[in-house]
mmCIF file of C-alpha atoms and ligand atoms in Angstrom:
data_model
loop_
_atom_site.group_PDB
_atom_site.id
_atom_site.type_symbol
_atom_site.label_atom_id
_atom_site.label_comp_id
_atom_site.label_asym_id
_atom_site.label_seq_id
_atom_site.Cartn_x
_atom_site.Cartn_y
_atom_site.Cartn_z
ATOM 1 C CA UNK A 8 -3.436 -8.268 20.532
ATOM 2 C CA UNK A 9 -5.038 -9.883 17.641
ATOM 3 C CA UNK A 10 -2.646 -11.881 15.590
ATOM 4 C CA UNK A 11 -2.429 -11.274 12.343
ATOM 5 C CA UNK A 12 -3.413 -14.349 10.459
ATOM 6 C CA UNK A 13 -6.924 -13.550 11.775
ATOM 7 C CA UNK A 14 -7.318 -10.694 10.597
ATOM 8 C CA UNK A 15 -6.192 -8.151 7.987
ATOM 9 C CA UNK A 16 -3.216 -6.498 8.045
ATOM 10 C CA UNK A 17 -5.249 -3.101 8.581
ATOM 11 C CA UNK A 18 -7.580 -4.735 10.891
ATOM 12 C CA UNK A 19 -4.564 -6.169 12.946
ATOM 13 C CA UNK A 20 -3.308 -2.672 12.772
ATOM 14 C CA UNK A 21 -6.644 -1.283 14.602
ATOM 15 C CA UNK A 22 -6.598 -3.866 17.346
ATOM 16 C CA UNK A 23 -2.989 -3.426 18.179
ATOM 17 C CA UNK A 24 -1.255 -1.300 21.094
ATOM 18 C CA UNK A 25 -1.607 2.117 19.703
ATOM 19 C CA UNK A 26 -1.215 5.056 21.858
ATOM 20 C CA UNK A 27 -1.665 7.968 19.585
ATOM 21 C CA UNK A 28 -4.200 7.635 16.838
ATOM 22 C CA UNK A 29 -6.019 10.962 16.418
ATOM 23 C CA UNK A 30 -8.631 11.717 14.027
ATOM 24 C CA UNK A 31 -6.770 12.406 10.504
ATOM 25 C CA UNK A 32 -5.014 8.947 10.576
ATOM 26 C CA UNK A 33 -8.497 7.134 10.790
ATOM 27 C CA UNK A 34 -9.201 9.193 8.336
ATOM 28 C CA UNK A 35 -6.236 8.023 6.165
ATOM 29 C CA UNK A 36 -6.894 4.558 6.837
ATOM 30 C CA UNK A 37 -9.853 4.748 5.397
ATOM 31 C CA UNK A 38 -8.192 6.111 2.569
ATOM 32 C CA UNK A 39 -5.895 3.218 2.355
ATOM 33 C CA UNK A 40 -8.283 0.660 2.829
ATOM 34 C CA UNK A 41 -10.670 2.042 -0.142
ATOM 35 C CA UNK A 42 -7.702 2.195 -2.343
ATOM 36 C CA UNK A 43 -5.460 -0.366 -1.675
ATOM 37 C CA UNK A 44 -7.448 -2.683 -4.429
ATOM 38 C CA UNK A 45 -7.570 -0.646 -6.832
ATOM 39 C CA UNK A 46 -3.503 0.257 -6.525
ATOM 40 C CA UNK A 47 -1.114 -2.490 -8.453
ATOM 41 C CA UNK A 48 1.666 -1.537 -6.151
ATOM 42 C CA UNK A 49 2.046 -0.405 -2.433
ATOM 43 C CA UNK A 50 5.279 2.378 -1.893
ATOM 44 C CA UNK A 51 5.495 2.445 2.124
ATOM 45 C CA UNK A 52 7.383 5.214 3.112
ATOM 46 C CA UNK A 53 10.060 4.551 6.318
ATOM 47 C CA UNK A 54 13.294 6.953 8.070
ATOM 48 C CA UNK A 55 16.426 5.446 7.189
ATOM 49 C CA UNK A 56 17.056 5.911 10.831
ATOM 50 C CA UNK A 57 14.743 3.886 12.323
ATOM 51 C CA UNK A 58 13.821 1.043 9.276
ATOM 52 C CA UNK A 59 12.167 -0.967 11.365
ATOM 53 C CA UNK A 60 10.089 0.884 14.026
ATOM 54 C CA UNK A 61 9.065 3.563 11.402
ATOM 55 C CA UNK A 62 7.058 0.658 9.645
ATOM 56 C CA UNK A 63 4.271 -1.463 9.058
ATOM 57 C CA UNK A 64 4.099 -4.054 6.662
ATOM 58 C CA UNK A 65 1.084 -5.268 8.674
ATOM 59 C CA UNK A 66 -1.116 -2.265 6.907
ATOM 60 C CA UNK A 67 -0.668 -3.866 3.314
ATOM 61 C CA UNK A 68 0.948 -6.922 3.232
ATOM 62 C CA UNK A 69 -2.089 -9.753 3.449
ATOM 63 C CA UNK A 70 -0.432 -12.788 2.763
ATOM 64 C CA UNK A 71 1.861 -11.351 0.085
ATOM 65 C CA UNK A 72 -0.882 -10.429 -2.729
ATOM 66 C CA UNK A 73 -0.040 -6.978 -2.734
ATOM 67 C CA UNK A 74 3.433 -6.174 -4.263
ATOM 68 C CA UNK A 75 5.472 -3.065 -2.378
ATOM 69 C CA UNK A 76 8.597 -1.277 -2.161
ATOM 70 C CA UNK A 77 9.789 0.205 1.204
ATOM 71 C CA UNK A 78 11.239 3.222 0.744
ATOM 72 C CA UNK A 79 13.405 3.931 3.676
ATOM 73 C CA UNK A 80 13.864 7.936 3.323
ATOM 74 C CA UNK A 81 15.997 10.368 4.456
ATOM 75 C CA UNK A 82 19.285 8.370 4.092
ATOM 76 C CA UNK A 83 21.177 11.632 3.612
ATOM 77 C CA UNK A 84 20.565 11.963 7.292
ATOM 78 C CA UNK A 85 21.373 8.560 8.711
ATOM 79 C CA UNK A 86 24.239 7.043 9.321
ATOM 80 C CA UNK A 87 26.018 5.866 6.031
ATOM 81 C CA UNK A 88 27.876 1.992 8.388
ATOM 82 C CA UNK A 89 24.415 1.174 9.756
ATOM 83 C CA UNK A 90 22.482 1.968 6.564
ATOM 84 C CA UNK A 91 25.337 -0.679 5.097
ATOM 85 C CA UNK A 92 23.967 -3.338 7.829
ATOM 86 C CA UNK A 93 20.556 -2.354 6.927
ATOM 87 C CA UNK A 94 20.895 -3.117 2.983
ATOM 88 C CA UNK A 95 22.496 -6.270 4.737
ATOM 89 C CA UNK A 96 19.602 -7.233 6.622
ATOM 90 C CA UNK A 97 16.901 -6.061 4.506
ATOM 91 C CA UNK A 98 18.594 -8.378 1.560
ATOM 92 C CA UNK A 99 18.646 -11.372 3.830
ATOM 93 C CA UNK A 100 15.213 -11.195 4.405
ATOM 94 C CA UNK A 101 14.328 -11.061 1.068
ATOM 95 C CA UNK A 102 12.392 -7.428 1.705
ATOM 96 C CA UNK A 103 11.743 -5.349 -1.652
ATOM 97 C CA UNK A 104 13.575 -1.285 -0.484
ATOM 98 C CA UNK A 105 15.580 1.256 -1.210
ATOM 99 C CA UNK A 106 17.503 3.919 0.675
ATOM 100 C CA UNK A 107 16.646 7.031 -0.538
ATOM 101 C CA UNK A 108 16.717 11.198 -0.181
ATOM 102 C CA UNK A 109 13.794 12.555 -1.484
ATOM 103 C CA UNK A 110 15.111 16.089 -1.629
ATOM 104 C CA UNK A 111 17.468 14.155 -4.887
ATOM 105 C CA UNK A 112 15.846 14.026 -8.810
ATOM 106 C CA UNK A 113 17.534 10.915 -8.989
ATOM 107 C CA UNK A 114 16.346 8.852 -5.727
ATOM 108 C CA UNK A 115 12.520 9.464 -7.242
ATOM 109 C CA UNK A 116 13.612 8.130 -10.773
ATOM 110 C CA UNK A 117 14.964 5.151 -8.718
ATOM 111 C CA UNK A 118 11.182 5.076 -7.089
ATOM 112 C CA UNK A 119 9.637 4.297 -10.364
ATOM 113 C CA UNK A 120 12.587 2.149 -11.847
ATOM 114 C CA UNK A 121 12.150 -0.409 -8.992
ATOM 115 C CA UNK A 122 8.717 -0.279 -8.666
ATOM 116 C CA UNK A 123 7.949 -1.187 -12.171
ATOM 117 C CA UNK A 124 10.481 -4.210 -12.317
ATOM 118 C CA UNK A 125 8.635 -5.294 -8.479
ATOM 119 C CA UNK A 126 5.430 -5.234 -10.304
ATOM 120 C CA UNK A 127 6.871 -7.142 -13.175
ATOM 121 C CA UNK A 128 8.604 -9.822 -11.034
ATOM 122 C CA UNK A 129 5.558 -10.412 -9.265
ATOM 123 C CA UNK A 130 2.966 -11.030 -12.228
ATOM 124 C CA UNK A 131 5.667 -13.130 -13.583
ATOM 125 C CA UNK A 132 5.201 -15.502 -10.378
ATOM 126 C CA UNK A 133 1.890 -16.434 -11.722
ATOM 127 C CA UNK A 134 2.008 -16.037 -15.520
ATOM 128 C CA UNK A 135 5.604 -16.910 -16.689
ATOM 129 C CA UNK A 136 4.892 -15.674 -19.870
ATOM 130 C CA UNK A 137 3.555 -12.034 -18.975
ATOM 131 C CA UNK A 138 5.013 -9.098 -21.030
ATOM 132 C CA UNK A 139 6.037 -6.325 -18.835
ATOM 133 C CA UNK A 140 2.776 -4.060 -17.918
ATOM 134 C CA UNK A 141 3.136 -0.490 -19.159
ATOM 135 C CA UNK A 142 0.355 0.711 -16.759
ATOM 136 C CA UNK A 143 0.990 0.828 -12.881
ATOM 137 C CA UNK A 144 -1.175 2.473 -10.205
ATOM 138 C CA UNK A 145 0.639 3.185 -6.955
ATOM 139 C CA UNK A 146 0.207 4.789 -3.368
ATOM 140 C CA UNK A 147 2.177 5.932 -0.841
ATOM 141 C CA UNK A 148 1.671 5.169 2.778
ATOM 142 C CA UNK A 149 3.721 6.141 5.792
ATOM 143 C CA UNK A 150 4.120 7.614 9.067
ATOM 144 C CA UNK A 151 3.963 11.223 9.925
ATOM 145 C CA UNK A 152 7.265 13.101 8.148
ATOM 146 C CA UNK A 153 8.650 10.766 6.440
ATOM 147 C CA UNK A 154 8.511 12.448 3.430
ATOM 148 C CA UNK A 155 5.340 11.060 1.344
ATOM 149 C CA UNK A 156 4.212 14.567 0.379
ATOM 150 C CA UNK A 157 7.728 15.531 -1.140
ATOM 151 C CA UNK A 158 8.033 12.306 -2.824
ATOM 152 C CA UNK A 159 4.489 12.620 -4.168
ATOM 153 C CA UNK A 160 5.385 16.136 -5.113
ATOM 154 C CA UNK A 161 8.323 14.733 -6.838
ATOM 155 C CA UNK A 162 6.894 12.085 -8.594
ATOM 156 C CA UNK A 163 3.932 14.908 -9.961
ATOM 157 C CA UNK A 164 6.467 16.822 -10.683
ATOM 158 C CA UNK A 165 4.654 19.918 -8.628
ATOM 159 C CA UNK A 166 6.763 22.132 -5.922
ATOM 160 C CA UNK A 167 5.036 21.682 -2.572
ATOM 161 C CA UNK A 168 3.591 25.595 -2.151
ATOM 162 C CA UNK A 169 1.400 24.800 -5.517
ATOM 163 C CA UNK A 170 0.420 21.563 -4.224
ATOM 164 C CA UNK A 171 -1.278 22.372 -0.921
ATOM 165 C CA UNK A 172 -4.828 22.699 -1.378
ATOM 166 C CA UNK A 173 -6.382 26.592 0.503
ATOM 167 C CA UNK A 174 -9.972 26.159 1.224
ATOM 168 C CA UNK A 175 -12.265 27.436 -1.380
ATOM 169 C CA UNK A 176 -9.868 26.338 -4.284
ATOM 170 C CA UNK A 177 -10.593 23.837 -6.348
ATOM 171 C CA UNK A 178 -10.182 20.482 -5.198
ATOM 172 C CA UNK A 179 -7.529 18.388 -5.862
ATOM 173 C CA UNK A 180 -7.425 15.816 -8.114
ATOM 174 C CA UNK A 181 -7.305 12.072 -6.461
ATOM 175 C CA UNK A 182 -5.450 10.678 -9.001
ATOM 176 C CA UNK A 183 -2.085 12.018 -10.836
ATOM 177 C CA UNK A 184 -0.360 11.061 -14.186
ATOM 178 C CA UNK A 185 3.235 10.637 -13.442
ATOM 179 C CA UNK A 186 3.412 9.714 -17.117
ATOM 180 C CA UNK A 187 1.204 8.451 -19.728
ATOM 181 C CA UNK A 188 1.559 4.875 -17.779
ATOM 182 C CA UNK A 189 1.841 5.536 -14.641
ATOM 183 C CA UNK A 190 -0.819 7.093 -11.747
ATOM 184 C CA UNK A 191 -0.749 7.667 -8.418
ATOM 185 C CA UNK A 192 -3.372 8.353 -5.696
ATOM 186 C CA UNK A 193 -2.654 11.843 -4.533
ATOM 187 C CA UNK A 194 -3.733 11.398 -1.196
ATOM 188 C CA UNK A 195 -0.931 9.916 0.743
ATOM 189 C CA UNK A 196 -1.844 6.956 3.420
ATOM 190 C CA UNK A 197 -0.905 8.365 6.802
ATOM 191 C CA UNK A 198 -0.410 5.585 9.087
ATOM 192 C CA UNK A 199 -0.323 5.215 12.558
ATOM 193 C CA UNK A 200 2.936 4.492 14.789
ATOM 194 C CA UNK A 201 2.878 1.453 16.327
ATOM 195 C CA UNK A 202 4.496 2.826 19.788
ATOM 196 C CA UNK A 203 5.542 -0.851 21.007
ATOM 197 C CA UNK A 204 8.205 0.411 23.848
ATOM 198 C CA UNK A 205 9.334 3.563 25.305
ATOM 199 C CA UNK A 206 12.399 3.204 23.160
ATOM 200 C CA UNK A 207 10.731 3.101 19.896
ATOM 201 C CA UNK A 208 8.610 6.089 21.377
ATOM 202 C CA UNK A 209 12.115 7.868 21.487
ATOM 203 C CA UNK A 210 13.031 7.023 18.173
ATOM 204 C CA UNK A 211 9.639 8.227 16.615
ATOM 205 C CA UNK A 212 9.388 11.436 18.160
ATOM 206 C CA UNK A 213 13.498 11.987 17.453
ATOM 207 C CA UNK A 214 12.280 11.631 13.931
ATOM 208 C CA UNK A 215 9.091 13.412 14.472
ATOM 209 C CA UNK A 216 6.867 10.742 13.229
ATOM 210 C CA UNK A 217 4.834 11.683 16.665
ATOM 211 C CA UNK A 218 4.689 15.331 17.545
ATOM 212 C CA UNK A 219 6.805 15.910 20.440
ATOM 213 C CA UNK A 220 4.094 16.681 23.045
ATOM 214 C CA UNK A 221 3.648 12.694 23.310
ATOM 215 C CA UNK A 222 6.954 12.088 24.819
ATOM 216 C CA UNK A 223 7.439 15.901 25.626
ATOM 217 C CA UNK A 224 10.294 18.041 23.925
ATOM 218 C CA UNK A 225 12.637 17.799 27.241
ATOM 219 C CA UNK A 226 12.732 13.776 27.037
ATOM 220 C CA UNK A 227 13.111 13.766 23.616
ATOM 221 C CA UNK A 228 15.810 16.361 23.115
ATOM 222 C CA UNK A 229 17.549 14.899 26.291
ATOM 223 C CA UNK A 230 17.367 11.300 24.454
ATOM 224 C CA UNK A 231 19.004 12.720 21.708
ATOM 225 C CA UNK A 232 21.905 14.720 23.317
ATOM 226 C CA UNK A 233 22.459 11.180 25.219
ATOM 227 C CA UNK A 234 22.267 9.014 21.758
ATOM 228 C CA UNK A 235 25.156 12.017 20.110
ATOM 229 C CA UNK A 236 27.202 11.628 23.239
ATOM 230 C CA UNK A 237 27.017 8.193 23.303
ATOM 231 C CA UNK A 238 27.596 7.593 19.360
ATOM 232 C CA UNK A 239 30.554 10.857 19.486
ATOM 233 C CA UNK A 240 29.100 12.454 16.924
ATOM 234 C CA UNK A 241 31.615 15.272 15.733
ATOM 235 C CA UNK A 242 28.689 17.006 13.962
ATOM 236 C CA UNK A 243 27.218 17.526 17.486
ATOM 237 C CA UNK A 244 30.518 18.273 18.877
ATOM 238 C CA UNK A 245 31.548 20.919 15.983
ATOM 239 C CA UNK A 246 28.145 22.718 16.289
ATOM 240 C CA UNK A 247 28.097 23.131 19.977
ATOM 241 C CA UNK A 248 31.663 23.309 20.180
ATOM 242 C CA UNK A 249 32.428 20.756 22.701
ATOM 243 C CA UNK A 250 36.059 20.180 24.117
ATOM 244 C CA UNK A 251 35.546 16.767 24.289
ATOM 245 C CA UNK A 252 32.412 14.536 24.066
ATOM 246 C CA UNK A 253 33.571 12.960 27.350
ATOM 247 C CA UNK A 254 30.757 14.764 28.963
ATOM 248 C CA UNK A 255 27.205 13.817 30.619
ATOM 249 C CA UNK A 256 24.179 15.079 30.199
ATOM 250 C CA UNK A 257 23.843 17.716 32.479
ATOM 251 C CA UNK A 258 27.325 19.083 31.394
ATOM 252 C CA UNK A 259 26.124 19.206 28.043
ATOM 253 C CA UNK A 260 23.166 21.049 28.507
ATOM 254 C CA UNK A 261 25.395 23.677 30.607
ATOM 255 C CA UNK A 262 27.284 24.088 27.791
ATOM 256 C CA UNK A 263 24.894 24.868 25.233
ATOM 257 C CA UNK A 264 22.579 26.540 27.203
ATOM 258 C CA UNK A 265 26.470 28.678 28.063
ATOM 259 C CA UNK A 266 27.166 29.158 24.691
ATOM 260 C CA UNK A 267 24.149 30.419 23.317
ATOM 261 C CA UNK A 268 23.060 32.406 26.131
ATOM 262 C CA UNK A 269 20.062 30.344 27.049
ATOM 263 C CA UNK A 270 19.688 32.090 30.763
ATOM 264 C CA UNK A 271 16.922 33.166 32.443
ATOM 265 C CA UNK A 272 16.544 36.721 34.083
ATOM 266 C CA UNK A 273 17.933 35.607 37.678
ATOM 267 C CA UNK A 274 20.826 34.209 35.907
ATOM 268 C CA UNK A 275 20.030 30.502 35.816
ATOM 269 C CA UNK A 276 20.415 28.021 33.065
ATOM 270 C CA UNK A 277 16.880 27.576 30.711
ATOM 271 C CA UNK A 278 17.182 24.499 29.550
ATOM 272 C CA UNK A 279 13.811 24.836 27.924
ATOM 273 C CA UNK A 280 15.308 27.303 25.765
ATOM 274 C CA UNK A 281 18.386 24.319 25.137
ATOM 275 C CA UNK A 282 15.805 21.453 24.448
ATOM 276 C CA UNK A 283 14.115 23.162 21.764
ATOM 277 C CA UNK A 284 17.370 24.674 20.302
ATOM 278 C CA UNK A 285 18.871 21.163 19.804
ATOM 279 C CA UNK A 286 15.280 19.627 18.461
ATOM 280 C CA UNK A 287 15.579 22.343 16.034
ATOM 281 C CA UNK A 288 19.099 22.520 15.189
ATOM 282 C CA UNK A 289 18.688 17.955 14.832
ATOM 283 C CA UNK A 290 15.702 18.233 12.418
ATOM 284 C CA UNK A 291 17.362 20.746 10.053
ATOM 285 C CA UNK A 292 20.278 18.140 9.952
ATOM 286 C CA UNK A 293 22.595 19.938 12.145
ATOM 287 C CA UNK A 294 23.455 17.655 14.239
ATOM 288 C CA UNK A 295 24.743 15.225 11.579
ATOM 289 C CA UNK A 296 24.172 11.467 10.392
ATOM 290 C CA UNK A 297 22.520 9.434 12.763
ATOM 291 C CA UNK A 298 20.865 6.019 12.752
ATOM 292 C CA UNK A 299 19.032 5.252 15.918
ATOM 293 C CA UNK A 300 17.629 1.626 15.451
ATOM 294 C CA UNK A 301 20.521 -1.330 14.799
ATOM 295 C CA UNK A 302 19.905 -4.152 12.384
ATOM 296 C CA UNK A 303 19.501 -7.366 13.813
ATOM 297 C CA UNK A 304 22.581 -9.422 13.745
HETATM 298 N N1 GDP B 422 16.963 15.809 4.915
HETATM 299 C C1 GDP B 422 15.870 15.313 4.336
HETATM 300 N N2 GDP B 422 14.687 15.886 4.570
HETATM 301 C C2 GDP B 422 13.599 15.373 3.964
HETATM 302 C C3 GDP B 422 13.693 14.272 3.078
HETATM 303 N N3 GDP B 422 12.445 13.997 2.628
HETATM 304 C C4 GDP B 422 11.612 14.874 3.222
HETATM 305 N N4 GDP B 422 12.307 15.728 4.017
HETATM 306 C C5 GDP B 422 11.754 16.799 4.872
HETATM 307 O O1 GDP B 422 11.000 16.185 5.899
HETATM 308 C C6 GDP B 422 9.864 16.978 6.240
HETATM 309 C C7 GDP B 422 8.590 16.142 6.122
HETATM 310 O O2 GDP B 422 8.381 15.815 4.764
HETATM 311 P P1 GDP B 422 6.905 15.605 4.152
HETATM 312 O O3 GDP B 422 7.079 15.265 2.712
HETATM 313 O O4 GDP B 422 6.025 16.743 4.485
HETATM 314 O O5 GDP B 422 6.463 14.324 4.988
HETATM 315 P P2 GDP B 422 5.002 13.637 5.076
HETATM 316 O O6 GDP B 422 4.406 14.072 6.375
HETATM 317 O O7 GDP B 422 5.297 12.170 5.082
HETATM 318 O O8 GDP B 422 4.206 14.059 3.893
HETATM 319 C C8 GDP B 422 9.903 18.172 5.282
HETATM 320 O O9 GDP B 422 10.512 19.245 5.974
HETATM 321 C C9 GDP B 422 10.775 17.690 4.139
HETATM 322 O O10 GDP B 422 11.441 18.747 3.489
HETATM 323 C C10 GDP B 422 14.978 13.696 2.850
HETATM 324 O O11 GDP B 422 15.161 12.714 2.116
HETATM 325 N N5 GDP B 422 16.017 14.263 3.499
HETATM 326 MG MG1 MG B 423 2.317 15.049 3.960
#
């Protein structure tokens, strides 16, 4: 692997371990490395449950030039006590975010809030006397789902349906007015995971920042009946209407597969049928608040 001070962040990015890189994300990266000059101010995108492994600072951050605010999205679905050790962590290491849900008016106001006081803070570093800018020019990079489109949505104030572009129809604009000040590149920066273990694999594709065919639906629905089991989530319990979560694997899959008749034509469990039910039922937030990836002590 290439270390970073060689080369640039995005450059680093390319020579690193990636496993699934198909065509639209070099496509985005281009997009990202066009832009990223002409942007004041870089808003990466992360899952509240998975702030680490869901990012990549790497993609922007050359020696600190470029100022940024990590969104970490989807907070409404993590786990409110390891979000707290998040804020904790993040804060100790100095790191410019904010837990969000972008389906909430109020979390995108909070976008633009912080990133205009970020972009003032940081031109005040080299002019102390700077009056606050009233233009800013942002972009918005992350992985796969983690909600860049709804956020940029948000921030055009635009309902999803009337923002995706048919073919033949006009094409969309690259850059939006958020307000008189304030523009944004439409065209989110898609990046690529950086898959660096088969347990941030897990967590990716539990998120869906990888489509599930990389680890394959039964692993990953299997890793997350294990991580609801393991963490007693009641949500999971209530929904599936476990006794008790004092249950393995197997048993658990019995059960569901039991309760809503997930059986074959010679009578046997299809636990197909039970993998994708509880991939479904955890992506539409049925399965409750979870965080998968701790904060470092
Ligand atoms: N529960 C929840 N769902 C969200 C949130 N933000 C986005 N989503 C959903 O996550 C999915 C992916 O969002 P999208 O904006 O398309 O992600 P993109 O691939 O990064 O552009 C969509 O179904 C969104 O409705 C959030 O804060 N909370
Ligand atoms: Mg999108």
């Amino acid at each position: 692997m290439t270390k970073k001070s060689e080369k640039s962040g995005i450059e680093y990015l390319e020579h690193s371990g990636i496993n699934w890189f198909p065509g639209h994300m070099s496509k985005a990266l281009e997009t990202i490395k066009k832009h990223i000059k002409q942007v004041n101010i870089i808003i990466e995108v992360r899952d509240a449950r998975a702030p680490l492994t869901s990012g990549n600072k790497a993609m922007y951050d050359n020696g600190g030039d470029k100022p940024y605010l990590i969104v970490l999205n989807k907070a409404n679905l993590a786990d409110p006590e390891m979000t707290k050790q998040w804020q904790k962590y993040l804060s100790s290491k100095n790191e410019s975010f904010i837990f969000i849900n972008a389906l909430d008016n109020d979390s995108i106001k909070e976008i633009v809030k912080r990133a205009k006081s970020i972009l003032h803070a940081h031109r005040l570093k080299s002019n102390p006397d700077v009056t606050p800018k009233e233009k800013m020019s942002l972009m918005i990079l992350g992985l796969p789902n983690t909600g860049k489109s709804t956020i940029i949505n948000k921030l055009a104030n635009r309902n999803a349906t009337k923002a995706a572009s048919k073919p033949g129809q006009t094409k969309q604009k690259l850059w939006v007015k958020i307000d008189k000040n304030i523009e944004m590149l439409d065209t989110p920066g898609v990046m690529p995971p950086k898959i660096e273990s088969d347990t941030h694999g897990l967590w990716l594709s539990a998120i869906h920042a990888i489509p599930d065919h990389i680890v394959t639906p039964d692993v990953s629905a299997c890793f997350i009946i294990n991580h609801l089991i393991k963490t007693k989530s009641s949500a999971f319990q209530e929904q599936y209407k476990f006794e008790s979560l004092n249950i393995d694997l197997l048993n658990a899959c019995d059960h569901i597969a039991k309760l809503r008749g997930c059986i074959m034509s010679g009578g046997m469990y299809n636990y197909d049928k039970v993998y994708n039910l509880v991939l479904n039922d955890f992506r539409k937030g049925l399965l409750g608040r979870t965080t998968f990836e701790r904060a470092p002590q």
